Amino acid sequence: MPANHQPEGHPTQPAATFPSTWKATLLPARPLILPRRTYTYPAHADEVERGALELLITPRNADPFLATCALGFADPLAPSGIWPTPNPDQLCAAAGGYVYLIDTTQPTLFEQLPYRPVYSIHPAPAAGLLLFTGSRSILAYGAQGREWESPHLSDEGLTITSIHSTTLTGTAWHLATDRELPFTLNLSNGSIAVTN
């Protein structure tokens, strides 16, 4: 679970990683009385409410709205929760590894990440990035949106071990050797800085 994941039904303040203009509450279930504004992510999902992440989001200078985020996988290892992003008006919501970036000032504007599932989410505030690991590569988002995608790092599974101001290090599993091998990425563009 993310560090800022709070028990259901409790207000969640964004972690100190990025400033934000919104507040959000994780709800234990869809409320019986809905707020005036409600949004479903993605808009045309089948059976979206089954296991969905329900959020009451209060943007700056606007009424709260309900965000229903479709569940990806009912696996406790798949991330679920909310994160601030480098864009202070944007919220990152994860529901069982399905990740949605929602513009809290215009809730119809959202992006669902192509990694399904995302395996982990890592803020890199010194680089102004929010990082998402898939099974083979890493996506980076900055204040203006998608910044880069790393090259193929793994045959099936990778782990971020540390993040510094300009680099990211991790391990990636390789089929040919049946081993996890270390890698280092340049956070400015996602290129491989060092390989062993």
PDB file of C-alpha atoms in Angstrom:
ATOM      1  CA  MET A   1       0.000   0.000   0.000  1.00  0.00           C
ATOM      2  CA  PRO A   2       1.209   3.542  -0.618  1.00  0.00           C
ATOM      3  CA  ALA A   3       2.560   5.462   2.324  1.00  0.00           C
ATOM      4  CA  ASN A   4      -0.329   7.915   2.193  1.00  0.00           C
ATOM      5  CA  HIS A   5      -3.054   5.246   1.940  1.00  0.00           C
ATOM      6  CA  GLN A   6      -5.458   5.846   4.811  1.00  0.00           C
ATOM      7  CA  PRO A   7      -8.151   3.618   6.266  1.00  0.00           C
ATOM      8  CA  GLU A   8     -11.365   3.800   4.271  1.00  0.00           C
ATOM      9  CA  GLY A   9     -13.669   6.659   5.142  1.00  0.00           C
ATOM     10  CA  HIS A  10     -10.881   8.889   6.436  1.00  0.00           C
ATOM     11  CA  PRO A  11      -9.698  12.113   4.816  1.00  0.00           C
ATOM     12  CA  THR A  12      -6.445  11.666   2.978  1.00  0.00           C
ATOM     13  CA  GLN A  13      -4.039  14.536   2.717  1.00  0.00           C
ATOM     14  CA  PRO A  14      -1.473  14.377  -0.076  1.00  0.00           C
ATOM     15  CA  ALA A  15       1.963  13.189   1.009  1.00  0.00           C
ATOM     16  CA  ALA A  16       4.687  15.791   1.281  1.00  0.00           C
ATOM     17  CA  THR A  17       6.113  14.739  -2.088  1.00  0.00           C
ATOM     18  CA  PHE A  18       4.189  17.206  -4.278  1.00  0.00           C
ATOM     19  CA  PRO A  19       1.943  20.144  -3.348  1.00  0.00           C
ATOM     20  CA  SER A  20      -1.715  19.736  -4.291  1.00  0.00           C
ATOM     21  CA  THR A  21      -4.827  21.895  -4.497  1.00  0.00           C
ATOM     22  CA  TRP A  22      -7.315  19.090  -3.702  1.00  0.00           C
ATOM     23  CA  LYS A  23      -8.394  16.955  -0.768  1.00  0.00           C
ATOM     24  CA  ALA A  24      -9.783  13.438  -1.046  1.00  0.00           C
ATOM     25  CA  THR A  25     -11.510  10.853   1.130  1.00  0.00           C
ATOM     26  CA  LEU A  26     -11.436   7.124   0.449  1.00  0.00           C
ATOM     27  CA  LEU A  27     -14.970   5.817   0.979  1.00  0.00           C
ATOM     28  CA  PRO A  28     -15.753   2.277   2.201  1.00  0.00           C
ATOM     29  CA  ALA A  29     -18.535   1.970  -0.397  1.00  0.00           C
ATOM     30  CA  ARG A  30     -20.514   3.982  -2.909  1.00  0.00           C
ATOM     31  CA  PRO A  31     -22.666   6.434  -0.890  1.00  0.00           C
ATOM     32  CA  LEU A  32     -26.444   5.975  -0.887  1.00  0.00           C
ATOM     33  CA  ILE A  33     -26.900   9.694  -1.520  1.00  0.00           C
ATOM     34  CA  LEU A  34     -24.675  10.783  -4.367  1.00  0.00           C
ATOM     35  CA  PRO A  35     -23.144  14.245  -4.643  1.00  0.00           C
ATOM     36  CA  ARG A  36     -24.357  16.462  -7.476  1.00  0.00           C
ATOM     37  CA  ARG A  37     -21.271  15.621  -9.537  1.00  0.00           C
ATOM     38  CA  THR A  38     -20.251  11.992 -10.112  1.00  0.00           C
ATOM     39  CA  TYR A  39     -17.698  10.561 -12.534  1.00  0.00           C
ATOM     40  CA  THR A  40     -16.742   7.019 -13.472  1.00  0.00           C
ATOM     41  CA  TYR A  41     -13.273   6.047 -14.692  1.00  0.00           C
ATOM     42  CA  PRO A  42     -13.089   4.738 -17.354  1.00  0.00           C
ATOM     43  CA  ALA A  43     -16.416   6.149 -18.508  1.00  0.00           C
ATOM     44  CA  HIS A  44     -17.633   2.995 -20.271  1.00  0.00           C
ATOM     45  CA  ALA A  45     -16.419   0.206 -17.964  1.00  0.00           C
ATOM     46  CA  ASP A  46     -18.597  -2.890 -17.430  1.00  0.00           C
ATOM     47  CA  GLU A  47     -19.589  -3.579 -13.819  1.00  0.00           C
ATOM     48  CA  VAL A  48     -17.393  -0.678 -12.705  1.00  0.00           C
ATOM     49  CA  GLU A  49     -18.811  -0.584  -9.175  1.00  0.00           C
ATOM     50  CA  ARG A  50     -17.733  -4.135  -8.231  1.00  0.00           C
ATOM     51  CA  GLY A  51     -14.672  -3.584  -6.046  1.00  0.00           C
ATOM     52  CA  ALA A  52     -14.225  -0.039  -7.364  1.00  0.00           C
ATOM     53  CA  LEU A  53     -12.219   2.598  -5.543  1.00  0.00           C
ATOM     54  CA  GLU A  54     -14.703   5.252  -4.384  1.00  0.00           C
ATOM     55  CA  LEU A  55     -13.294   8.719  -3.696  1.00  0.00           C
ATOM     56  CA  LEU A  56     -14.909  11.947  -2.569  1.00  0.00           C
ATOM     57  CA  ILE A  57     -12.664  14.630  -4.067  1.00  0.00           C
ATOM     58  CA  THR A  58     -12.788  18.307  -3.126  1.00  0.00           C
ATOM     59  CA  PRO A  59     -10.979  20.419  -5.725  1.00  0.00           C
ATOM     60  CA  ARG A  60      -9.890  23.988  -5.183  1.00  0.00           C
ATOM     61  CA  ASN A  61     -12.755  26.482  -5.476  1.00  0.00           C
ATOM     62  CA  ALA A  62     -15.361  23.864  -6.471  1.00  0.00           C
ATOM     63  CA  ASP A  63     -17.932  21.509  -5.008  1.00  0.00           C
ATOM     64  CA  PRO A  64     -16.834  17.971  -4.153  1.00  0.00           C
ATOM     65  CA  PHE A  65     -17.396  15.164  -6.627  1.00  0.00           C
ATOM     66  CA  LEU A  66     -17.538  11.391  -6.429  1.00  0.00           C
ATOM     67  CA  ALA A  67     -14.925   9.497  -8.452  1.00  0.00           C
ATOM     68  CA  THR A  68     -15.586   5.798  -9.047  1.00  0.00           C
ATOM     69  CA  CYS A  69     -12.425   4.103 -10.337  1.00  0.00           C
ATOM     70  CA  ALA A  70     -12.823   0.633 -11.835  1.00  0.00           C
ATOM     71  CA  LEU A  71     -10.850  -2.116 -10.113  1.00  0.00           C
ATOM     72  CA  GLY A  72      -8.097  -3.805 -12.057  1.00  0.00           C
ATOM     73  CA  PHE A  73      -7.082  -6.856 -10.016  1.00  0.00           C
ATOM     74  CA  ALA A  74      -8.299  -8.059  -6.627  1.00  0.00           C
ATOM     75  CA  ASP A  75      -4.705  -8.727  -5.592  1.00  0.00           C
ATOM     76  CA  PRO A  76      -3.379  -7.160  -2.377  1.00  0.00           C
ATOM     77  CA  LEU A  77       0.000  -6.658  -4.086  1.00  0.00           C
ATOM     78  CA  ALA A  78      -1.524  -4.435  -6.780  1.00  0.00           C
ATOM     79  CA  PRO A  79      -1.454  -0.819  -5.567  1.00  0.00           C
ATOM     80  CA  SER A  80      -4.659   0.883  -4.474  1.00  0.00           C
ATOM     81  CA  GLY A  81      -4.907   4.388  -3.049  1.00  0.00           C
ATOM     82  CA  ILE A  82      -4.265   7.990  -4.025  1.00  0.00           C
ATOM     83  CA  TRP A  83      -1.120  10.003  -4.699  1.00  0.00           C
ATOM     84  CA  PRO A  84      -0.392  13.652  -5.463  1.00  0.00           C
ATOM     85  CA  THR A  85       1.253  14.266  -8.823  1.00  0.00           C
ATOM     86  CA  PRO A  86       3.710  16.892 -10.103  1.00  0.00           C
ATOM     87  CA  ASN A  87       0.645  18.789 -11.404  1.00  0.00           C
ATOM     88  CA  PRO A  88      -0.981  20.223  -8.237  1.00  0.00           C
ATOM     89  CA  ASP A  89      -4.507  20.038  -9.729  1.00  0.00           C
ATOM     90  CA  GLN A  90      -4.140  16.384 -10.726  1.00  0.00           C
ATOM     91  CA  LEU A  91      -4.819  13.336  -8.573  1.00  0.00           C
ATOM     92  CA  CYS A  92      -3.427   9.850  -9.162  1.00  0.00           C
ATOM     93  CA  ALA A  93      -5.852   7.082  -8.160  1.00  0.00           C
ATOM     94  CA  ALA A  94      -4.947   3.393  -8.280  1.00  0.00           C
ATOM     95  CA  ALA A  95      -7.505   0.589  -7.972  1.00  0.00           C
ATOM     96  CA  GLY A  96      -5.944  -2.858  -7.994  1.00  0.00           C
ATOM     97  CA  GLY A  97      -3.158  -1.802 -10.343  1.00  0.00           C
ATOM     98  CA  TYR A  98      -5.335   0.211 -12.743  1.00  0.00           C
ATOM     99  CA  VAL A  99      -4.123   3.805 -12.526  1.00  0.00           C
ATOM    100  CA  TYR A 100      -6.102   6.942 -13.364  1.00  0.00           C
ATOM    101  CA  LEU A 101      -4.730  10.498 -13.553  1.00  0.00           C
ATOM    102  CA  ILE A 102      -7.676  12.820 -12.905  1.00  0.00           C
ATOM    103  CA  ASP A 103      -7.775  16.583 -13.451  1.00  0.00           C
ATOM    104  CA  THR A 104      -9.633  17.695 -10.312  1.00  0.00           C
ATOM    105  CA  THR A 105     -10.537  21.054 -11.888  1.00  0.00           C
ATOM    106  CA  GLN A 106     -12.090  19.356 -14.954  1.00  0.00           C
ATOM    107  CA  PRO A 107     -12.972  15.803 -13.855  1.00  0.00           C
ATOM    108  CA  THR A 108     -14.000  14.694 -17.352  1.00  0.00           C
ATOM    109  CA  LEU A 109     -10.317  15.025 -18.281  1.00  0.00           C
ATOM    110  CA  PHE A 110      -8.454  11.905 -17.188  1.00  0.00           C
ATOM    111  CA  GLU A 111      -5.915   9.406 -18.442  1.00  0.00           C
ATOM    112  CA  GLN A 112      -5.792   5.692 -17.707  1.00  0.00           C
ATOM    113  CA  LEU A 113      -2.232   4.407 -17.786  1.00  0.00           C
ATOM    114  CA  PRO A 114      -1.474   1.727 -20.392  1.00  0.00           C
ATOM    115  CA  TYR A 115       0.255  -0.572 -17.868  1.00  0.00           C
ATOM    116  CA  ARG A 116      -2.402  -2.979 -16.635  1.00  0.00           C
ATOM    117  CA  PRO A 117      -1.446  -3.576 -13.979  1.00  0.00           C
ATOM    118  CA  VAL A 118       0.929  -0.992 -12.612  1.00  0.00           C
ATOM    119  CA  TYR A 119       2.980  -2.856  -9.992  1.00  0.00           C
ATOM    120  CA  SER A 120       4.259   0.098  -7.962  1.00  0.00           C
ATOM    121  CA  ILE A 121       4.109   3.899  -7.806  1.00  0.00           C
ATOM    122  CA  HIS A 122       7.108   6.013  -6.762  1.00  0.00           C
ATOM    123  CA  PRO A 123       7.336   9.781  -6.311  1.00  0.00           C
ATOM    124  CA  ALA A 124      10.621  11.331  -7.456  1.00  0.00           C
ATOM    125  CA  PRO A 125      10.082  14.938  -6.305  1.00  0.00           C
ATOM    126  CA  ALA A 126      13.659  16.111  -6.949  1.00  0.00           C
ATOM    127  CA  ALA A 127      13.173  15.158 -10.603  1.00  0.00           C
ATOM    128  CA  GLY A 128       9.564  16.420 -10.675  1.00  0.00           C
ATOM    129  CA  LEU A 129       8.274  12.961 -11.635  1.00  0.00           C
ATOM    130  CA  LEU A 130       5.806  10.313 -10.553  1.00  0.00           C
ATOM    131  CA  LEU A 131       7.046   6.872 -11.653  1.00  0.00           C
ATOM    132  CA  PHE A 132       4.981   3.793 -12.504  1.00  0.00           C
ATOM    133  CA  THR A 133       6.481   0.317 -12.850  1.00  0.00           C
ATOM    134  CA  GLY A 134       5.034  -2.258 -15.190  1.00  0.00           C
ATOM    135  CA  SER A 135       6.282  -5.807 -15.633  1.00  0.00           C
ATOM    136  CA  ARG A 136       8.990  -4.796 -18.127  1.00  0.00           C
ATOM    137  CA  SER A 137       9.515  -1.032 -18.081  1.00  0.00           C
ATOM    138  CA  ILE A 138       8.865   2.225 -16.212  1.00  0.00           C
ATOM    139  CA  LEU A 139       6.679   5.223 -17.124  1.00  0.00           C
ATOM    140  CA  ALA A 140       7.421   8.740 -15.848  1.00  0.00           C
ATOM    141  CA  TYR A 141       4.896  11.581 -15.590  1.00  0.00           C
ATOM    142  CA  GLY A 142       5.713  15.210 -14.863  1.00  0.00           C
ATOM    143  CA  ALA A 143       3.628  18.359 -14.435  1.00  0.00           C
ATOM    144  CA  GLN A 144       2.790  18.467 -18.172  1.00  0.00           C
ATOM    145  CA  GLY A 145       1.972  14.757 -18.507  1.00  0.00           C
ATOM    146  CA  ARG A 146       3.943  11.806 -19.816  1.00  0.00           C
ATOM    147  CA  GLU A 147       7.679  12.539 -19.876  1.00  0.00           C
ATOM    148  CA  TRP A 148       9.229   9.226 -20.925  1.00  0.00           C
ATOM    149  CA  GLU A 149       9.065   5.454 -20.939  1.00  0.00           C
ATOM    150  CA  SER A 150      12.157   3.431 -20.167  1.00  0.00           C
ATOM    151  CA  PRO A 151      13.484   0.832 -22.562  1.00  0.00           C
ATOM    152  CA  HIS A 152      12.553  -2.811 -22.013  1.00  0.00           C
ATOM    153  CA  LEU A 153      14.327  -3.644 -18.723  1.00  0.00           C
ATOM    154  CA  SER A 154      12.989  -7.060 -17.780  1.00  0.00           C
ATOM    155  CA  ASP A 155      11.448 -10.200 -19.196  1.00  0.00           C
ATOM    156  CA  GLU A 156       8.874 -10.283 -16.387  1.00  0.00           C
ATOM    157  CA  GLY A 157       9.265  -8.227 -13.230  1.00  0.00           C
ATOM    158  CA  LEU A 158      11.359  -5.353 -11.954  1.00  0.00           C
ATOM    159  CA  THR A 159      11.951  -3.610  -8.655  1.00  0.00           C
ATOM    160  CA  ILE A 160      12.992  -0.023  -7.938  1.00  0.00           C
ATOM    161  CA  THR A 161      15.557  -0.078  -5.135  1.00  0.00           C
ATOM    162  CA  SER A 162      16.452   3.623  -4.833  1.00  0.00           C
ATOM    163  CA  ILE A 163      15.677   7.015  -6.325  1.00  0.00           C
ATOM    164  CA  HIS A 164      18.124   9.909  -6.253  1.00  0.00           C
ATOM    165  CA  SER A 165      17.853  13.392  -7.716  1.00  0.00           C
ATOM    166  CA  THR A 166      19.086  12.362 -11.182  1.00  0.00           C
ATOM    167  CA  THR A 167      19.058   8.557 -11.236  1.00  0.00           C
ATOM    168  CA  LEU A 168      16.935   5.544 -10.371  1.00  0.00           C
ATOM    169  CA  THR A 169      18.369   2.121  -9.577  1.00  0.00           C
ATOM    170  CA  GLY A 170      16.645  -1.234  -9.540  1.00  0.00           C
ATOM    171  CA  THR A 171      16.767  -4.879 -10.443  1.00  0.00           C
ATOM    172  CA  ALA A 172      15.165  -6.659 -13.383  1.00  0.00           C
ATOM    173  CA  TRP A 173      14.604 -10.366 -13.990  1.00  0.00           C
ATOM    174  CA  HIS A 174      16.132 -11.839 -17.150  1.00  0.00           C
ATOM    175  CA  LEU A 175      14.897 -15.099 -18.635  1.00  0.00           C
ATOM    176  CA  ALA A 176      18.194 -16.106 -20.266  1.00  0.00           C
ATOM    177  CA  THR A 177      20.102 -16.059 -16.967  1.00  0.00           C
ATOM    178  CA  ASP A 178      17.151 -16.695 -14.612  1.00  0.00           C
ATOM    179  CA  ARG A 179      18.574 -13.903 -12.450  1.00  0.00           C
ATOM    180  CA  GLU A 180      17.729 -10.414 -11.320  1.00  0.00           C
ATOM    181  CA  LEU A 181      20.278  -7.995 -12.743  1.00  0.00           C
ATOM    182  CA  PRO A 182      20.824  -4.383 -11.610  1.00  0.00           C
ATOM    183  CA  PHE A 183      20.070  -1.352 -13.771  1.00  0.00           C
ATOM    184  CA  THR A 184      20.337   2.428 -13.453  1.00  0.00           C
ATOM    185  CA  LEU A 185      18.159   4.933 -15.313  1.00  0.00           C
ATOM    186  CA  ASN A 186      18.741   8.605 -16.021  1.00  0.00           C
ATOM    187  CA  LEU A 187      15.660  10.389 -14.613  1.00  0.00           C
ATOM    188  CA  SER A 188      15.916  13.221 -17.142  1.00  0.00           C
ATOM    189  CA  ASN A 189      14.969  10.971 -20.080  1.00  0.00           C
ATOM    190  CA  GLY A 190      14.610   7.343 -18.912  1.00  0.00           C
ATOM    191  CA  SER A 191      17.711   6.117 -20.714  1.00  0.00           C
ATOM    192  CA  ILE A 192      19.884   3.389 -19.229  1.00  0.00           C
ATOM    193  CA  ALA A 193      22.760   5.078 -17.428  1.00  0.00           C
ATOM    194  CA  VAL A 194      24.647   1.986 -16.272  1.00  0.00           C
ATOM    195  CA  THR A 195      24.100  -1.741 -16.843  1.00  0.00           C
ATOM    196  CA  ASN A 196      25.906  -4.709 -15.321  1.00  0.00           C
TER     197      ASN A 196
END
